[in-house]
Short mmCIF file of C-alpha atoms in Angstrom, two decimals:
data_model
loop_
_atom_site.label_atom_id
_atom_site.label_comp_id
_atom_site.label_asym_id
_atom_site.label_seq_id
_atom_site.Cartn_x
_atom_site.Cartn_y
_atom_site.Cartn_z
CA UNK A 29 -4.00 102.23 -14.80
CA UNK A 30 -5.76 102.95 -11.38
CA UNK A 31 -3.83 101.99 -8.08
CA UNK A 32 -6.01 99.70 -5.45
CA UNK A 33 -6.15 102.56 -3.64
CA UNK A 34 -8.19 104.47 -5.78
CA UNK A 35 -10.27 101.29 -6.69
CA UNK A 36 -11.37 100.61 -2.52
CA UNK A 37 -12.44 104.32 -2.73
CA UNK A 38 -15.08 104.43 -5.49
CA UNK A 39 -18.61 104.54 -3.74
CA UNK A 40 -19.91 101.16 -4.58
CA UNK A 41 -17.13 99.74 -2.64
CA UNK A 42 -17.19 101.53 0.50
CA UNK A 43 -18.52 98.17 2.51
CA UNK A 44 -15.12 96.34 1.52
CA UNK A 45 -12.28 95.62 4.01
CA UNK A 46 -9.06 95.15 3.55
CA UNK A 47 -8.13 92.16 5.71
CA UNK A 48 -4.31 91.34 4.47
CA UNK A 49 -1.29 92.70 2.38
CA UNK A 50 -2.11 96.31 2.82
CA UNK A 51 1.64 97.04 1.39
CA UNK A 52 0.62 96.02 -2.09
CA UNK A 53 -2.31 98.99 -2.07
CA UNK A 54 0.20 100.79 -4.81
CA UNK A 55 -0.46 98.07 -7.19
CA UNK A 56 -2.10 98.63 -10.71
CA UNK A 57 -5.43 97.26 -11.82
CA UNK A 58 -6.23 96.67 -15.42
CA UNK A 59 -9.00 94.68 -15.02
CA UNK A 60 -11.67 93.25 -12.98
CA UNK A 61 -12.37 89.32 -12.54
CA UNK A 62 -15.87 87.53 -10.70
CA UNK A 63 -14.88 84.36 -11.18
CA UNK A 64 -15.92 81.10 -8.71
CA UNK A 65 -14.04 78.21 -9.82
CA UNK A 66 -11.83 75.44 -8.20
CA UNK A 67 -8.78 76.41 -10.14
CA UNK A 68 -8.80 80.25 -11.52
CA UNK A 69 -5.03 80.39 -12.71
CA UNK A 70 -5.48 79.60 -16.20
CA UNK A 71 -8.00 82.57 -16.86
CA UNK A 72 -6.09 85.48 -15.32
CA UNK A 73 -2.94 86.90 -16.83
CA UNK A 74 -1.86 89.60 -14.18
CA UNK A 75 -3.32 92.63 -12.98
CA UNK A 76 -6.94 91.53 -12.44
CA UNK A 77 -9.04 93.04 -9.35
CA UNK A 78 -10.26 89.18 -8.42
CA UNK A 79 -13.82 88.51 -6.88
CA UNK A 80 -14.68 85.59 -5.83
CA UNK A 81 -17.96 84.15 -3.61
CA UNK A 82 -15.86 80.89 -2.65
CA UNK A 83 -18.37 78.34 -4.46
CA UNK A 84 -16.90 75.11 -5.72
CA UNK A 85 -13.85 75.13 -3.34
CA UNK A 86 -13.19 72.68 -0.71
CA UNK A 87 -14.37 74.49 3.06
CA UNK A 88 -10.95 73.16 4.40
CA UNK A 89 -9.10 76.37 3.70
CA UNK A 90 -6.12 74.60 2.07
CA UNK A 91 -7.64 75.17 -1.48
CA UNK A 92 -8.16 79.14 -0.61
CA UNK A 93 -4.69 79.17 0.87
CA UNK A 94 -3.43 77.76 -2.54
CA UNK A 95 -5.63 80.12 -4.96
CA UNK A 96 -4.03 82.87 -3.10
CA UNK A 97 -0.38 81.78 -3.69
CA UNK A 98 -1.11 81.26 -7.29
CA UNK A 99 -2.82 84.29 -7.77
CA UNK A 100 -0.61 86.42 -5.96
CA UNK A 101 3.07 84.54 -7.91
CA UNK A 102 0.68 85.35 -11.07
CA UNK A 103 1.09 89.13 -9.75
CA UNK A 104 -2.91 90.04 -9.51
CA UNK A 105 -3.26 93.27 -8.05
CA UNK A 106 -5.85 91.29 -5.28
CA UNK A 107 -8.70 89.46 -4.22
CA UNK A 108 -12.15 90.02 -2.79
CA UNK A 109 -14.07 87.52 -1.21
CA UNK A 110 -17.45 87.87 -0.58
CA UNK A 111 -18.12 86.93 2.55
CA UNK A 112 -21.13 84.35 2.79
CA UNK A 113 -22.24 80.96 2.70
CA UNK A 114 -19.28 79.38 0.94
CA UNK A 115 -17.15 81.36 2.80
CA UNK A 116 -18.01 82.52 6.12
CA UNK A 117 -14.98 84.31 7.27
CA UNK A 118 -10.88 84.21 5.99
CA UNK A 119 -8.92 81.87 7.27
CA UNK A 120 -6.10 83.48 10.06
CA UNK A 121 -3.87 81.09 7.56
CA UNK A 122 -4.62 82.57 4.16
CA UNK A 123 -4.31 86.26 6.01
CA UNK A 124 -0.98 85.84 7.38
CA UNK A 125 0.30 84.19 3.86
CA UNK A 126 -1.05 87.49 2.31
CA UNK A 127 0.70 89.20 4.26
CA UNK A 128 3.81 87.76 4.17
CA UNK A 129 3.36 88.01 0.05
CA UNK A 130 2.40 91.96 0.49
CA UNK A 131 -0.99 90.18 -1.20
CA UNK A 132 -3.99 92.66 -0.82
CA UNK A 133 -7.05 90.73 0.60
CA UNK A 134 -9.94 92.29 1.20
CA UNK A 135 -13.70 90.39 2.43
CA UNK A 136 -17.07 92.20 0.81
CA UNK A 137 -20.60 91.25 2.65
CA UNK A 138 -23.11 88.73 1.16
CA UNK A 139 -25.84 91.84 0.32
CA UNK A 140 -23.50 93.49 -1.63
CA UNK A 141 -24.43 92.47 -5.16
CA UNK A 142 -21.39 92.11 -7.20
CA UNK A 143 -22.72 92.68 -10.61
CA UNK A 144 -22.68 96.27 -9.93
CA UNK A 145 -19.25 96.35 -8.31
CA UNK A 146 -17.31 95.21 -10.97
CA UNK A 147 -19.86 96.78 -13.34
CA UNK A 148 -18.36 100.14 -11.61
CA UNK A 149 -14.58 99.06 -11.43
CA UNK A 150 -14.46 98.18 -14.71
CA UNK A 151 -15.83 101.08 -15.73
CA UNK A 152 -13.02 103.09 -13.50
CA UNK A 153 -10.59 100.91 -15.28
CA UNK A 154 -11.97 101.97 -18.99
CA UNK A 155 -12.17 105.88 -17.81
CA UNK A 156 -8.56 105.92 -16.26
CA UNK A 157 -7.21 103.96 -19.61
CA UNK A 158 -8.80 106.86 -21.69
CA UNK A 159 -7.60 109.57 -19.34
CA UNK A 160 -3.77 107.26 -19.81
CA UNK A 161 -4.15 107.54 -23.27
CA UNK A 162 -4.91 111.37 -22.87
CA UNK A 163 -1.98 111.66 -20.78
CA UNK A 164 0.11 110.01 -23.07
CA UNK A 165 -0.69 111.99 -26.17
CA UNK A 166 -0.31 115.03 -23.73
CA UNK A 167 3.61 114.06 -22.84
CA UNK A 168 4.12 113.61 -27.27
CA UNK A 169 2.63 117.09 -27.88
CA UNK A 170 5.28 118.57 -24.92
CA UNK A 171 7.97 116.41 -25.90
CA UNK A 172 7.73 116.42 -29.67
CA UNK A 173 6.04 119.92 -30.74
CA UNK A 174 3.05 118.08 -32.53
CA UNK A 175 1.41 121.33 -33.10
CA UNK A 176 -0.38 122.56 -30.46
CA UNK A 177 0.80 125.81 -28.79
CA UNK A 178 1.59 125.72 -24.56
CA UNK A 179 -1.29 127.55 -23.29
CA UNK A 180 -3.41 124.65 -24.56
CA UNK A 181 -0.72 122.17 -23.20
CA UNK A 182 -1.12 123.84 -19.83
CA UNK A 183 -4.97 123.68 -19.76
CA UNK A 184 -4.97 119.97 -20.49
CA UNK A 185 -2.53 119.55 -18.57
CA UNK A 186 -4.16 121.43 -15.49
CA UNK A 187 -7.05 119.25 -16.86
CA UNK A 188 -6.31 115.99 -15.32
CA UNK A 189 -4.38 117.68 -12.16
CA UNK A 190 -0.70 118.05 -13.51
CA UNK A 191 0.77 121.62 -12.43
CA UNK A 192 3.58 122.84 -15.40
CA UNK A 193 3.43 125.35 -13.56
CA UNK A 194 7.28 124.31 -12.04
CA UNK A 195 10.45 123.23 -13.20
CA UNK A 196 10.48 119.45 -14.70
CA UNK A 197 13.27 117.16 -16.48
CA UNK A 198 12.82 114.50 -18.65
CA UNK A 199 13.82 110.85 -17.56
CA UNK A 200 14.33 107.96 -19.96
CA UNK A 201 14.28 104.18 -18.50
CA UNK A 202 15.60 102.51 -20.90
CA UNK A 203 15.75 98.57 -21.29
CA UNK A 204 18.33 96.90 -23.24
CA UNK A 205 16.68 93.36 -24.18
CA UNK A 206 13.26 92.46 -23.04
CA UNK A 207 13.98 89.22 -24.43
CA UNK A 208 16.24 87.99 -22.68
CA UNK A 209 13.95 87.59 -19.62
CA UNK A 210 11.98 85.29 -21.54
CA UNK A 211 12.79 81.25 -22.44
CA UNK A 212 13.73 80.80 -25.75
CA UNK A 213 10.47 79.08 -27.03
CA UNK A 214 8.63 82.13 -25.78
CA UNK A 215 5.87 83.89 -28.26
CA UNK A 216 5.15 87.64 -28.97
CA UNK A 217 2.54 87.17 -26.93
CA UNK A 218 4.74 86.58 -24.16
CA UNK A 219 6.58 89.14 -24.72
CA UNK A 220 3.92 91.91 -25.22
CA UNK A 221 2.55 90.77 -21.62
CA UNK A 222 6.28 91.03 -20.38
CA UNK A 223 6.64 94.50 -21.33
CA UNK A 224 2.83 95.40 -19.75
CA UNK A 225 4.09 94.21 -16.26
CA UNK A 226 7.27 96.01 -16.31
CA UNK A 227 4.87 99.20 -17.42
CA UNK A 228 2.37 98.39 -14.68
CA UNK A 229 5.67 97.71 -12.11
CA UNK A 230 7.17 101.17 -13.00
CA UNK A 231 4.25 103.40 -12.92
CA UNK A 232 3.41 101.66 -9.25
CA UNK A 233 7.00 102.81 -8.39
CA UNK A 234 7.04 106.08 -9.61
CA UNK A 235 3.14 106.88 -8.28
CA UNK A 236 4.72 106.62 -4.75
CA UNK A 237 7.66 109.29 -5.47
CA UNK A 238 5.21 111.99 -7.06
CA UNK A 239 1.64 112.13 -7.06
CA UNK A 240 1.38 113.17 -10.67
CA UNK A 241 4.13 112.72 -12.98
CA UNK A 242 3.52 112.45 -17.33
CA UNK A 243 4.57 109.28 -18.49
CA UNK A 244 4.34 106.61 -22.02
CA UNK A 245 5.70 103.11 -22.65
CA UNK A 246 7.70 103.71 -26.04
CA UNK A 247 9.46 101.00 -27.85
CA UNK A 248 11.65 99.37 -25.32
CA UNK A 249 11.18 102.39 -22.31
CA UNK A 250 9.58 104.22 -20.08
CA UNK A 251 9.87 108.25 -20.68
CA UNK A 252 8.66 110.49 -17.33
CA UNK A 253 8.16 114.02 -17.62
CA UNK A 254 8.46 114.59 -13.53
CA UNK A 255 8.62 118.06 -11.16
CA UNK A 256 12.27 118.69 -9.95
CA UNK A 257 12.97 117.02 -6.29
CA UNK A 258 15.32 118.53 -4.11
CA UNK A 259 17.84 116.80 -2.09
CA UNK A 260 18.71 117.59 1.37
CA UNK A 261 19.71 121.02 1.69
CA UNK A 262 18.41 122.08 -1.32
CA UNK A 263 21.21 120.01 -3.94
CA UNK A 264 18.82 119.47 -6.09
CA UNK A 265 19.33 115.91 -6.37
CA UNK A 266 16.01 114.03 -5.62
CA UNK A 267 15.35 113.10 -8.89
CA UNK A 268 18.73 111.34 -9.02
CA UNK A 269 18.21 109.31 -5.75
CA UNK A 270 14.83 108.68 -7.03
CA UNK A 271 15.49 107.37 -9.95
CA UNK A 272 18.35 105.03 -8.57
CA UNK A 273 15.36 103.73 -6.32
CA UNK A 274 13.19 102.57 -9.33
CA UNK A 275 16.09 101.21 -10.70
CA UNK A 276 16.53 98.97 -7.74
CA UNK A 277 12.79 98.46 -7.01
CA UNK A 278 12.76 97.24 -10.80
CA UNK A 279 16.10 94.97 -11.09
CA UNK A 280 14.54 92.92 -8.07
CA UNK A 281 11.14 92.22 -9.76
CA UNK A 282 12.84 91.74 -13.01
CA UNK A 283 16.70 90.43 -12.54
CA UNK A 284 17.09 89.36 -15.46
CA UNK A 285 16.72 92.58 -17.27
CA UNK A 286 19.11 95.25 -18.11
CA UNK A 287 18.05 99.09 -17.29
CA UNK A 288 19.32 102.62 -17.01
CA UNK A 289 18.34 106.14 -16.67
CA UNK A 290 19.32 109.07 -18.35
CA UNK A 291 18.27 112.24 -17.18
CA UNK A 292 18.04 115.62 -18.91
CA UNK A 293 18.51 119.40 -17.07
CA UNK A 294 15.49 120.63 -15.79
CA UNK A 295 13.80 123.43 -17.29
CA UNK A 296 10.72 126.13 -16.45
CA UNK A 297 10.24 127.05 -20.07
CA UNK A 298 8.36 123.88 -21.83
CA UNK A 299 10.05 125.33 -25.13
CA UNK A 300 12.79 123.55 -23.19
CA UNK A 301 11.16 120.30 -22.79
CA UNK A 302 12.62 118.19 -26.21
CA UNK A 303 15.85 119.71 -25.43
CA UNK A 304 15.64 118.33 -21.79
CA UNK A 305 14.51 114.99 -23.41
CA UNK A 306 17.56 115.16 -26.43
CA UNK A 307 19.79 115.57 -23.04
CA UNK A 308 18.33 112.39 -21.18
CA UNK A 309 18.78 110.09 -24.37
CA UNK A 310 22.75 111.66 -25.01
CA UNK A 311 22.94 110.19 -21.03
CA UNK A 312 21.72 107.00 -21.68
CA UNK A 313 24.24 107.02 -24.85
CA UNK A 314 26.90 107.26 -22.53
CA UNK A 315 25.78 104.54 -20.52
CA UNK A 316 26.36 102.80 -23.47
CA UNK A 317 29.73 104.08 -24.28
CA UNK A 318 30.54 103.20 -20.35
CA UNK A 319 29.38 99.54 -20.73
CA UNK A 320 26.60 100.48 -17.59
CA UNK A 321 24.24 98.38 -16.70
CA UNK A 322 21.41 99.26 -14.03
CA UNK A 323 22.82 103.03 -14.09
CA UNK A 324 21.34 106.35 -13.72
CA UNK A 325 23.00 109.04 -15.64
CA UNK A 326 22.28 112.94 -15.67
CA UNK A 327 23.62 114.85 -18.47
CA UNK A 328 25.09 117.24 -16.47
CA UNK A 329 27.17 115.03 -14.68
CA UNK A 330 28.74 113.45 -18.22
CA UNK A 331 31.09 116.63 -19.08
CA UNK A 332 32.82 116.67 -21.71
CA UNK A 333 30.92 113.83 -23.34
CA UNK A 334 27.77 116.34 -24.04
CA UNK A 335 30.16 117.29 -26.83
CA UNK A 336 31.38 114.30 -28.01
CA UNK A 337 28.34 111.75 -28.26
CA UNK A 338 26.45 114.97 -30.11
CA UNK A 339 29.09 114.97 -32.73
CA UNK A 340 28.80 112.69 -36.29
CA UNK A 341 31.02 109.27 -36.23
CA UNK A 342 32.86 109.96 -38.62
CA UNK A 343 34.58 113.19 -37.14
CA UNK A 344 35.15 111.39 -34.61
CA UNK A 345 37.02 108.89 -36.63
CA UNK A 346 38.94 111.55 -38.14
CA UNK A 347 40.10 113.22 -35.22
CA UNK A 348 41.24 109.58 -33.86
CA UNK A 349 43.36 108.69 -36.76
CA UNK A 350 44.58 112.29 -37.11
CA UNK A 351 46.15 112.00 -32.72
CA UNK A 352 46.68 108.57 -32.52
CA UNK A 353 46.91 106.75 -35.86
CA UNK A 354 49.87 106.33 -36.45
CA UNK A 355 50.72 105.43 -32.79
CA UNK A 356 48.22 102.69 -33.32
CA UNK A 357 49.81 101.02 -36.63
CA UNK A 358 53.44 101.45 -35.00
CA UNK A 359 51.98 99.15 -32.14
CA UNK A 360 50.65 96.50 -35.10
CA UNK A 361 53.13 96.21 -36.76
CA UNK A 362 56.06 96.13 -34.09
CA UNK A 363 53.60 94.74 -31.26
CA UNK A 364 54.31 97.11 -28.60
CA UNK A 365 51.98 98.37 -26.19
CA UNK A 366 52.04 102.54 -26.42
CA UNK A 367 48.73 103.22 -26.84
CA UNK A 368 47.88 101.18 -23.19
CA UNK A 369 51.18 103.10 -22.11
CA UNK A 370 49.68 106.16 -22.93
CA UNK A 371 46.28 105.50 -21.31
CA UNK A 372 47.53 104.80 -18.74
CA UNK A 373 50.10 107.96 -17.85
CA UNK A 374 47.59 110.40 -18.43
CA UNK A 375 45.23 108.31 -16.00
CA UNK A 376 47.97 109.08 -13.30
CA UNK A 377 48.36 112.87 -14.59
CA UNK A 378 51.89 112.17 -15.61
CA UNK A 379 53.33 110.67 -12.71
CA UNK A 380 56.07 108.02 -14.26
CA UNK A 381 56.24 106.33 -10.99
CA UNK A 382 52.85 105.84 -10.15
CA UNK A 383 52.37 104.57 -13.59
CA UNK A 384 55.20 102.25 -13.81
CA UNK A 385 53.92 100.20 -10.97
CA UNK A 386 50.24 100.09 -12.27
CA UNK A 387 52.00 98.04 -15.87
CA UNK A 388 54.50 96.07 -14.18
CA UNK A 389 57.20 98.01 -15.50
CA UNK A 390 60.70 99.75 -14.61
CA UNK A 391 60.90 103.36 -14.89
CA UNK A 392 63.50 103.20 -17.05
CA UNK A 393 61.02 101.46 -19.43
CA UNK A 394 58.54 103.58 -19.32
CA UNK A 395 60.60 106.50 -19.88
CA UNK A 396 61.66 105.27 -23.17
CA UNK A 397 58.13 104.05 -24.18
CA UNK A 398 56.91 107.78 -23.41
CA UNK A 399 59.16 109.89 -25.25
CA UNK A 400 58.44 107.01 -28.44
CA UNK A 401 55.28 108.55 -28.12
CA UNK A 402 56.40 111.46 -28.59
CA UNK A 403 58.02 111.64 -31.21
CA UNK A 404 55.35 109.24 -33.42
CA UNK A 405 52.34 111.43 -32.35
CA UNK A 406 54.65 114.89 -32.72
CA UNK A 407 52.93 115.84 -29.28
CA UNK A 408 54.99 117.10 -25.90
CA UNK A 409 53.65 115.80 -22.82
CA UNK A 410 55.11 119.02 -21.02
CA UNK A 411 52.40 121.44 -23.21
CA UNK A 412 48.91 121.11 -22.16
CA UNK A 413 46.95 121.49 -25.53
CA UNK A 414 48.96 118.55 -26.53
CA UNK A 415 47.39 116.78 -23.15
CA UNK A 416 44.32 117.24 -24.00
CA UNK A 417 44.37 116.21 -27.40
CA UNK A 418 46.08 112.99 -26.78
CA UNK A 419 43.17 112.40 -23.87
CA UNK A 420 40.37 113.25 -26.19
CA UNK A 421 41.65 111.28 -28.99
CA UNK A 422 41.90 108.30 -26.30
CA UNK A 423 37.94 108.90 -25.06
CA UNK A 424 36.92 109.07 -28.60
CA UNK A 425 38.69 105.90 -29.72
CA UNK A 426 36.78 104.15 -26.62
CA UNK A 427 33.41 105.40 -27.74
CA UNK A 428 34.06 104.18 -31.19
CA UNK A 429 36.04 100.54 -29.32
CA UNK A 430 38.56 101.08 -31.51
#
């Protein structure tokens, strides 16, 4: 969808002024309204470019001041009032409520003959939709291999003014439940206009980090094909501080959702790019594993659990019964606590005292609860192989909440 921004540009608008709310100018339009009646709110859904000549409301300014509070908690992306005889200027009231909303506002002269304005934004709207579309198909063919070979990726892509040219990653934002932002007695309906403002609010936010960046709505997320950002000093972490900003930017206009980010490695060869996109999806597995919500994750940050969420359940399973099975049943059946015992030593690397203060126990305890281990898991906490498989057997048996 086109930004405001791009909307107040197009020729037939270049009479318009923008009179309030110039912070909103990053909001999407998906459609264009010229509608002049005393109450408007039950014919716009969100996202309409509103026009309006002012004819059939009340000259006191109290009924403007009130569309503009509905429109604006019914998240339009603005209003234009054509300034004339119904109303001969805005109201200092209804500008400094836009304001204070971030509202755009903007006044159009009588002459201007509004047929052919929205006549011309709407047919911006239909063009940028097509070129969306485009777009979209553009990221599947990277993403997906669909068939077509890169050079002809790289044209289209060069087509509508995205360079490949540099190193990307693939992000994944990722939303657990879009229902449970909605009331109970809510329709599909609902919910199909639910997910088209959270794609309209997340395209807004990422717009003002890159200036081009591929993106589709699939299922239940949002999946961004975006340059690499370095940090300060070259770290190479923009994208991560970027992406914990949309996460942000989205859990205020949407609280009651649940969100993350997973990030894949960046890559120069687009060969690279399902692999990069395989990598972002394993992160937001882990944020699953780690009971996350409103995370971002990079799968180079999640170390030794790029191995372990790529492998098949049930070798997982195997390997968990095969290092701590039996310590398991012995705490069933006799209703002891080693496996929590043993969690928590190698938490503390080993260190019995540190350890025996964090369960409330004497040393003396602990001592005898550690060489039990021992001997039912056949492991020695002295020999490091024997570490590590006790720790991995203990990370696996939390990804599969055993």
């Amino acid at each position: 969808m086109p930004s405001l921004k791009e909307i107040i540009n197009l020729p037939s608008l270049r009479k318009i002024k923008m009179i309030a709310g110039r912070d909103g100018l990053d909001r999407m339009v998906n459609w264009v309204h010229f509608l002049d009646l005393p109450d408007v709110l039950p014919w716009v859904q969100g996202g309409e470019l509103l026009f309006i000549t002012g004819m059939g409301l009340e000259k006191d300014g109290e009924h403007l001041l009130n569309l503009v509070r509905g429109i604006a908690g019914k998240r339009l992306a603005g209003l234009v009032i054509n300034i004339g005889p119904y109303i001969p200027e805005t109201p200092a009231s209804v500008i400094q409520l836009a304001d204070e909303l971030k509202f755009p506002v903007f006044e159009l002269p009588w002459e201007v003959r509004l047929v052919e304005v929205t006549y011309d934004v709407s047919a911006y709207i239909i063009k940028k939709q097509m070129e969306e579309k485009s777009v979209g198909d553009l990221l599947e063919n990277i993403l997906f291999n669909t068939g077509c070979d890169f050079a002809t990726l790289v044209r289209r892509a060069d087509y509508y003014g995205y360079d490949l040219s540099i190193p990307h990653q693939v992000g994944i934002l990722r939303v657990s439940d879009f229902g449970t932002a909605l009331p109970d007695e809510q329709d599909e309906v609902a919910l199909m206009k639910l997910k088209g403002a959270f794609e309209r609010t997340v395209r807004e936010i990422i717009s003002i980090h890159y200036r081009k960046a591929l993106a589709m709505f699939r299922v239940d997320s949002m999946i961004f094909l975006i340059p690499e950002e370095a940090g300060k000093k070259g770290d190479k972490n923009g994208n991560l501080v970027i992406a914990r900003e949309v996460i942000t930017a989205c859990c205020n206009k949407f609280p009651k959702l649940t969100l993350n980010i997973g990030l894949g490695s960046s890559f120069s060869d687009f060969g690279l790019a399902k692999n990069s996109y395989k990598q972002a999806r394993l992160a937001l597995k882990y944020a699953d594993f780690s009971h996350s919500q409103n995370g971002v994750y990079r799968y180079s940050d999640i170390g030794v659990y790029k191995l372990l969420l790529g492998l098949d359940s049930q070798v997982l399973e195997a390997y968990y019964q095969e290092s701590l099975g039996e310590l398991m049943e012995y705490d069933t059946v006799h209703g002891t606590e080693l496996v929590p015992t043993l969690s928590e030593y190698l938490k503390q690397n080993c260190n019995t005292v540190q350890t025996a203060q964090n369960l409330f126990i004497h040393k003396n305890t602990l001592t005898y609860r550690i060489k039990k281990i021992e001997t039912i898991t056949a492991k020695n906490f002295s020999n490091m192989q024997d570490r590590v498989t006790l720790q991995m057997a203990l990370i696996i048996g939390e990804q599969l909440d055993v």
